[in-house]
Coordinates of N, CA, C and O in Angstrom, one line a residue:
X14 N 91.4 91.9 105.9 CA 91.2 92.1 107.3 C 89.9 92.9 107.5 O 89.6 93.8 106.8
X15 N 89.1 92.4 108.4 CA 88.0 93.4 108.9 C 88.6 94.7 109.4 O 89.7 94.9 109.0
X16 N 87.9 95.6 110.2 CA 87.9 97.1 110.1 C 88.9 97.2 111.6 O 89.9 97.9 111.7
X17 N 88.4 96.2 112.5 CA 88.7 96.1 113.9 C 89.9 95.1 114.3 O 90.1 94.8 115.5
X18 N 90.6 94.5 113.2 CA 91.7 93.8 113.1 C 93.0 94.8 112.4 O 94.2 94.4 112.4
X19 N 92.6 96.0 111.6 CA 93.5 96.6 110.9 C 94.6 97.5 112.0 O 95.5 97.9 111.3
X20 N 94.7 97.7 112.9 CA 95.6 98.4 113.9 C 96.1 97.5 114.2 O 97.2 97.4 113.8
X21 N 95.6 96.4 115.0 CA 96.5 95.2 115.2 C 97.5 94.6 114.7 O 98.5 94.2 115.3
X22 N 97.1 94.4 113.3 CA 98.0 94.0 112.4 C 98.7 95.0 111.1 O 99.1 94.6 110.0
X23 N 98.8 96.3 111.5 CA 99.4 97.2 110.7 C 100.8 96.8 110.0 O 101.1 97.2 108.9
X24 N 101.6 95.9 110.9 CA 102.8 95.3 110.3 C 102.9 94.9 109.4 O 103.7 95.3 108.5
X25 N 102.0 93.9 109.4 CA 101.5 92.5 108.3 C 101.1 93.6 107.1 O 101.5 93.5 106.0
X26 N 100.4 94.4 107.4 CA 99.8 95.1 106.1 C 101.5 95.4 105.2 O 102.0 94.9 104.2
X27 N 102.0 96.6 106.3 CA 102.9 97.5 105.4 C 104.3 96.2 104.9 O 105.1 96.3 103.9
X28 N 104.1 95.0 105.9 CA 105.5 93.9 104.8 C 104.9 93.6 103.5 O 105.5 93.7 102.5
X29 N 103.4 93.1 103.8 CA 102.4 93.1 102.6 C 102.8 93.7 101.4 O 103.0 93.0 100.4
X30 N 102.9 95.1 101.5 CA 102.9 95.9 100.8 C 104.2 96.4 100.1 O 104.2 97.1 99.1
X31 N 105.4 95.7 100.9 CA 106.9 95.9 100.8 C 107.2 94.4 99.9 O 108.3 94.3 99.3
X32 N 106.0 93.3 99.7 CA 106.5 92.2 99.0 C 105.8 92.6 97.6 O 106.3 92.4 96.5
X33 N 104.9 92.9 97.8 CA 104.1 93.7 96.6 C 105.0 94.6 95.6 O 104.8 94.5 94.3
X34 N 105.7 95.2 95.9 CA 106.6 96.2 95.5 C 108.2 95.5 95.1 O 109.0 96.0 94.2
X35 N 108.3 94.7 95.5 CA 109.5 94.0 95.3 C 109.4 92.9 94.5 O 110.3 92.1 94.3
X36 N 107.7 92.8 93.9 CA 107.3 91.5 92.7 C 107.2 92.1 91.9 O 107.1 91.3 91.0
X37 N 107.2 93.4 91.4 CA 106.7 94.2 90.6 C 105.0 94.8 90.6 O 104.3 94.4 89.7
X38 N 104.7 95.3 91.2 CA 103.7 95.8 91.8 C 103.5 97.0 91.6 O 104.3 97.8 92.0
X39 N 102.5 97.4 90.9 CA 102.9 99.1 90.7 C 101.6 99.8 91.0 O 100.6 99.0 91.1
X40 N 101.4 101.2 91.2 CA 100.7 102.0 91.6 C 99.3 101.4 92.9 O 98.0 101.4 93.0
X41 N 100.3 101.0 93.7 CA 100.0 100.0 94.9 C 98.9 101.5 95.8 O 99.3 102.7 96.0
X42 N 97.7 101.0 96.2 CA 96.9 101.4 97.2 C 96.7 100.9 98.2 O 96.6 99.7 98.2
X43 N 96.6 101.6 99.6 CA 97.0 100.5 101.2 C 96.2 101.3 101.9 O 96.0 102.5 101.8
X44 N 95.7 100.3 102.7 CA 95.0 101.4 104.0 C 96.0 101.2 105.0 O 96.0 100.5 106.0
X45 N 96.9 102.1 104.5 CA 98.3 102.2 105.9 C 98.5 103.4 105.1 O 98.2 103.7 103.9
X46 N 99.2 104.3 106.4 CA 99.9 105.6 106.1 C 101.2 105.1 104.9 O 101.7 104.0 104.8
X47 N 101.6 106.4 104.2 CA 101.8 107.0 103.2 C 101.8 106.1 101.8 O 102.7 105.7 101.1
X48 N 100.0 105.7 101.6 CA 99.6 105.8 100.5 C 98.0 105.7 101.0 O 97.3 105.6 102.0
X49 N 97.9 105.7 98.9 CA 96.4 106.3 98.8 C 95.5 105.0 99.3 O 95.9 103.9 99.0
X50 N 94.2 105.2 100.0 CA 93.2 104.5 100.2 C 92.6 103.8 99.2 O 91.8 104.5 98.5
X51 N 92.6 102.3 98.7 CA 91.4 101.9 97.9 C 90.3 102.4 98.4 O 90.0 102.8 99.5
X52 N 89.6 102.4 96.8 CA 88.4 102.7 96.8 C 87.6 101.7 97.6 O 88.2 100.6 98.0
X53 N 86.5 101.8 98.0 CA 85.4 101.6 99.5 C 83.9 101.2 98.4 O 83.6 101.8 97.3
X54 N 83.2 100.1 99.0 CA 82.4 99.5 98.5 C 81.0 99.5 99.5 O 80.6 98.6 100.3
X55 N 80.5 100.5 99.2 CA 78.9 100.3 100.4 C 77.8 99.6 100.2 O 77.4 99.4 99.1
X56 N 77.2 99.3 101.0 CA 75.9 98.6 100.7 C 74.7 99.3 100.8 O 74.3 99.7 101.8
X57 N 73.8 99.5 99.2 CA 72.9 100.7 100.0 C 71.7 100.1 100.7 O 71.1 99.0 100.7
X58 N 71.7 101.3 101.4 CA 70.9 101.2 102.6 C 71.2 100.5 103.9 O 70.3 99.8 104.5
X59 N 72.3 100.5 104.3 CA 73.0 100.2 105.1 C 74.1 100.6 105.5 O 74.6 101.3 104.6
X60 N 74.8 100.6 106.6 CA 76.2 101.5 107.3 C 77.2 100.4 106.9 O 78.3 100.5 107.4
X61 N 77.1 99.0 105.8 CA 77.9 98.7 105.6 C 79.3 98.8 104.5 O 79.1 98.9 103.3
X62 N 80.2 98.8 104.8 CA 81.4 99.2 103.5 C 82.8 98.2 103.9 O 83.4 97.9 104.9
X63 N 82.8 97.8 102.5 CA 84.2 96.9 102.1 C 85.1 97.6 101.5 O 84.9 98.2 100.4
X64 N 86.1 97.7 102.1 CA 87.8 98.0 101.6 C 89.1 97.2 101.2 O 90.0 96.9 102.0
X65 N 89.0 97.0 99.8 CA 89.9 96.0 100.2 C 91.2 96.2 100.6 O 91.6 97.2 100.0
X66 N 92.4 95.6 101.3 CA 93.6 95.7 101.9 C 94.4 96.5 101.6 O 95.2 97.3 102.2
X67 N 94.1 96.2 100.2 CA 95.4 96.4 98.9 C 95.1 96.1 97.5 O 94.6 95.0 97.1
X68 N 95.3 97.2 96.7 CA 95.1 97.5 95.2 C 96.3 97.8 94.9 O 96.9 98.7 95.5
X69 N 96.7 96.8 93.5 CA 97.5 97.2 93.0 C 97.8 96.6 91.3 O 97.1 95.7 90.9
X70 N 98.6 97.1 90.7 CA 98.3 96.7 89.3 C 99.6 96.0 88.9 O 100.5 96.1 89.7
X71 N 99.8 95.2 87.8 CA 100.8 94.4 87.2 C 100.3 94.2 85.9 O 99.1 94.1 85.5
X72 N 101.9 94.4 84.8 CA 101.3 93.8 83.8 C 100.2 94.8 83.0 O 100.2 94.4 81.8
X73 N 99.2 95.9 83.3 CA 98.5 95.9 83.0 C 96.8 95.8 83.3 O 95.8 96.3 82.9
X74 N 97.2 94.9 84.4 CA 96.1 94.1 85.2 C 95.6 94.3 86.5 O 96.5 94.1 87.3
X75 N 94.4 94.7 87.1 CA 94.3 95.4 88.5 C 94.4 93.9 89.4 O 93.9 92.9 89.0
X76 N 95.2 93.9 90.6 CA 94.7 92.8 91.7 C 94.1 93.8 92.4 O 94.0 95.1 92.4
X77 N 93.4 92.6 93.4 CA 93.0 93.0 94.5 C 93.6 91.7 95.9 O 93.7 90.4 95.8
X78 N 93.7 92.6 97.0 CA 94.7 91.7 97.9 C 94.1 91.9 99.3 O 93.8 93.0 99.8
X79 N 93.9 90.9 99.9 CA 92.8 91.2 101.1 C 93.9 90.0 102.2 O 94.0 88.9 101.9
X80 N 94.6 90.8 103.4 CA 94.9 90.2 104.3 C 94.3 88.8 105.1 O 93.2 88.8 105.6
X81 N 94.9 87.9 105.1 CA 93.9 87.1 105.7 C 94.7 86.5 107.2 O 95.5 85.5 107.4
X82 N 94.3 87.1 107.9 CA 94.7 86.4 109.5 C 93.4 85.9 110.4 O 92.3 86.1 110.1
X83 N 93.9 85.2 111.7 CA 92.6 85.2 112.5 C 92.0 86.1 112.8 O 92.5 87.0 113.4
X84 N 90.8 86.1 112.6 CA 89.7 86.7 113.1 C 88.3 86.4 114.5 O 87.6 85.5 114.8
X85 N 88.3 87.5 114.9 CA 86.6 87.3 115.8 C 85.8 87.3 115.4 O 84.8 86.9 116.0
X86 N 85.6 87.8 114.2 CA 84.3 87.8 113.0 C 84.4 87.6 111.9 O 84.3 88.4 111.0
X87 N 84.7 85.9 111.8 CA 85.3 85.1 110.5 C 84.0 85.4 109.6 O 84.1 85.7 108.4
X88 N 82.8 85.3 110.2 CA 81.8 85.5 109.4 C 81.3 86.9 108.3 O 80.6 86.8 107.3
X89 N 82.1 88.1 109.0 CA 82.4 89.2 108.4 C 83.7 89.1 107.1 O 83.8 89.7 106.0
X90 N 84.2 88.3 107.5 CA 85.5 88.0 106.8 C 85.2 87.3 105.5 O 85.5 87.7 104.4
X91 N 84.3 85.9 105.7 CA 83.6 85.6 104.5 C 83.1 86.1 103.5 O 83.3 85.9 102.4
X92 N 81.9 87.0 104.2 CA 81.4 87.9 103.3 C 82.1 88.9 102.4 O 81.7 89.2 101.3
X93 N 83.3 89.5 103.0 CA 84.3 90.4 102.3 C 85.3 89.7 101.2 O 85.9 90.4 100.4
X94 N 85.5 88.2 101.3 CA 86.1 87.7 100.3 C 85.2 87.4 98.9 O 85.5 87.8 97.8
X95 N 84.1 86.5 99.2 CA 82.6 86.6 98.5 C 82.9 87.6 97.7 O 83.5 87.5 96.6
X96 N 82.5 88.9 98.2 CA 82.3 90.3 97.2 C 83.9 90.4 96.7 O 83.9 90.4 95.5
X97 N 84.5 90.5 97.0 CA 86.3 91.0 96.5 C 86.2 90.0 95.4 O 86.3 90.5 94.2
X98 N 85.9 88.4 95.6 CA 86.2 87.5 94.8 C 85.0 88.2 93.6 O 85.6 88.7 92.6
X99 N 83.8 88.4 93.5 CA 82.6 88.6 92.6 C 83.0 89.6 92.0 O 83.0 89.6 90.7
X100 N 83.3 91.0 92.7 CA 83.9 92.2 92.0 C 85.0 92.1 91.1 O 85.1 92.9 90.1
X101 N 86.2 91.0 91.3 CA 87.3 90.7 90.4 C 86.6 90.5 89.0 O 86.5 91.2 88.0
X102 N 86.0 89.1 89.4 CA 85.4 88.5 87.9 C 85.0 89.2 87.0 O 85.1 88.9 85.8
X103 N 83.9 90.7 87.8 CA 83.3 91.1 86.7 C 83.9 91.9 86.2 O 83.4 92.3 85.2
X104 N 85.4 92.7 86.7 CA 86.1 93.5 86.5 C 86.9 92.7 85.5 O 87.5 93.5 84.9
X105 N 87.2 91.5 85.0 CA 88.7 91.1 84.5 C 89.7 91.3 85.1 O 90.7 91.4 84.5
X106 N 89.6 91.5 87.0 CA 90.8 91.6 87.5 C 91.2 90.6 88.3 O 90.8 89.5 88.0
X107 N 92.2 90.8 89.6 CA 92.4 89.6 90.0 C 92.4 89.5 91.9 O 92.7 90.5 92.6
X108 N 91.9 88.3 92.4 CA 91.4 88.4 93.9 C 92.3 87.2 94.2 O 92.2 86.1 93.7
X109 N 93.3 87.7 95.3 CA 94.5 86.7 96.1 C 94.2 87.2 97.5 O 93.8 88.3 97.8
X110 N 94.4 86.0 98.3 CA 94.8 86.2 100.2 C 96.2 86.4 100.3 O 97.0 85.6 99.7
X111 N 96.7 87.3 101.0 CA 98.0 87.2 101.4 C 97.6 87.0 103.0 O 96.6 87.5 103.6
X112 N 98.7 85.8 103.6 CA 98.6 85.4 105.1 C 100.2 84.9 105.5 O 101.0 84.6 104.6
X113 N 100.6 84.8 106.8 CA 101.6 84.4 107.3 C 101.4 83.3 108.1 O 100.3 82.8 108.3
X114 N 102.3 82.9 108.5 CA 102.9 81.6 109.3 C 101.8 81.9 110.7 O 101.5 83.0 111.3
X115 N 101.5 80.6 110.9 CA 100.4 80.5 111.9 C 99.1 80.8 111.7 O 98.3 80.6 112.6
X116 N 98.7 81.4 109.9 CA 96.8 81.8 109.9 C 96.6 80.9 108.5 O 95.6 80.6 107.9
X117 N 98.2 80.4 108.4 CA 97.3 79.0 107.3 C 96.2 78.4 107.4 O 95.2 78.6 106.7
X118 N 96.3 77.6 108.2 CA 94.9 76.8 108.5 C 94.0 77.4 108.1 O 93.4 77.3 107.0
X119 N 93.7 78.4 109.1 CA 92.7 79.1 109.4 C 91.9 79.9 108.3 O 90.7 80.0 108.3
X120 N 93.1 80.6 107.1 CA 92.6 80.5 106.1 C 92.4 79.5 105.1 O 91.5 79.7 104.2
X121 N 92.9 78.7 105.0 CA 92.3 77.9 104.4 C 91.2 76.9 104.7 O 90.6 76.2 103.8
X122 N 90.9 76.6 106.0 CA 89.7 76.3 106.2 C 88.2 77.5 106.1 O 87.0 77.1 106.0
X123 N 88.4 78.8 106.1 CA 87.4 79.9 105.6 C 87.9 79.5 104.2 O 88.3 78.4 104.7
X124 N 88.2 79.4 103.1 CA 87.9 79.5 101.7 C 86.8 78.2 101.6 O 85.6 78.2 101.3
X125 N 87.7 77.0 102.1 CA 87.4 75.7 102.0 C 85.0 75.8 102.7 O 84.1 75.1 102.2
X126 N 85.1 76.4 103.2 CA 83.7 77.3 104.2 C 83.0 77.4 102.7 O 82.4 76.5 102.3
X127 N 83.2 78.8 101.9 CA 82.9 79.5 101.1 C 83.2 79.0 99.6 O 83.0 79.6 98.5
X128 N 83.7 77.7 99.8 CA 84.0 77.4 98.1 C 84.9 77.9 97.4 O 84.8 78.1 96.2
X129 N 85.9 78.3 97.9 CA 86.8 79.2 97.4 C 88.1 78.7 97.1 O 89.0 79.4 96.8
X130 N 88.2 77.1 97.2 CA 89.6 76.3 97.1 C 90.4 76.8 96.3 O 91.6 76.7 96.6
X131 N 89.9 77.6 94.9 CA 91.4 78.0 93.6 C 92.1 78.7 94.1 O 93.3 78.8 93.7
X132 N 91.8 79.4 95.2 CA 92.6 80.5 95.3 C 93.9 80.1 95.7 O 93.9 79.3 96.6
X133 N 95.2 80.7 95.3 CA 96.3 80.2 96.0 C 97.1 81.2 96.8 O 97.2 82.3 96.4
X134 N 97.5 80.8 97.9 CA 97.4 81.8 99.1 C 99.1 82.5 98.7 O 99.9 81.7 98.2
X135 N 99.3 84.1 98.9 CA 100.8 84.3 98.9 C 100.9 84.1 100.6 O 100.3 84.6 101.5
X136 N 102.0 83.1 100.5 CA 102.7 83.2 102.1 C 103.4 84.0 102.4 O 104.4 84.0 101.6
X137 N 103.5 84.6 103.2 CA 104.8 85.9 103.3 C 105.2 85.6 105.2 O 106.1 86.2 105.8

């Protein structure tokens, strides 16, 4: 989610984070109250910064988990998958959309945008 969609959909985050936990999910980070904030990604020389949704580890292995609902600045939203997706690779970790009933489409017409078809969406 962008910056200005995260209150709106605070729900979606914290079930997010309640299916995360119940796949085996461990030392889970959320930008929702009572846990720790992922780390934040700036661009220098610019006021811009990416956060992603949700960090969490498995296995061993870091994910990374970025809400995907409708947006007013799908174009913002692109760019934040872009980098989440580029930052996995170089990390050896791993980059998934979680979305619900009614933002299918929608996300998968933005991957489908950005080239991003492998990705397989968790539906929750």
């Amino acid at each position: 989610m962008i910056h200005e969609d995260k209150e709106k959909y605070k729900d979606i985050l914290e079930d997010s984070v309640t299916y995360l936990e119940q796949h085996g999910f461990e030392n889970i980070k959320a930008d929702t109250e009572g846990y720790e904030t992922p780390k934040s990604y700036s661009k220098k020389g610019s006021d811009i910064s990416i956060t992603p949704d949700i960090v969490a580890t498995k296995e061993g292995t870091k994910h990374y988990f970025d809400i995907s609902l409708k947006s007013e600045k799908p174009k913002l939203l692109k760019s934040k998958w872009l980098f989440l997706n580029t930052l996995t690779a170089l990390k050896s970790s791993h980059f998934r959309l979680i979305t619900t009933r009614g933002h299918y489409k929608f996300t998968e017409e933005m991957l489908d945008d950005i080239n991003l078809n492998n990705k397989k969406l968790i539906k929750i």
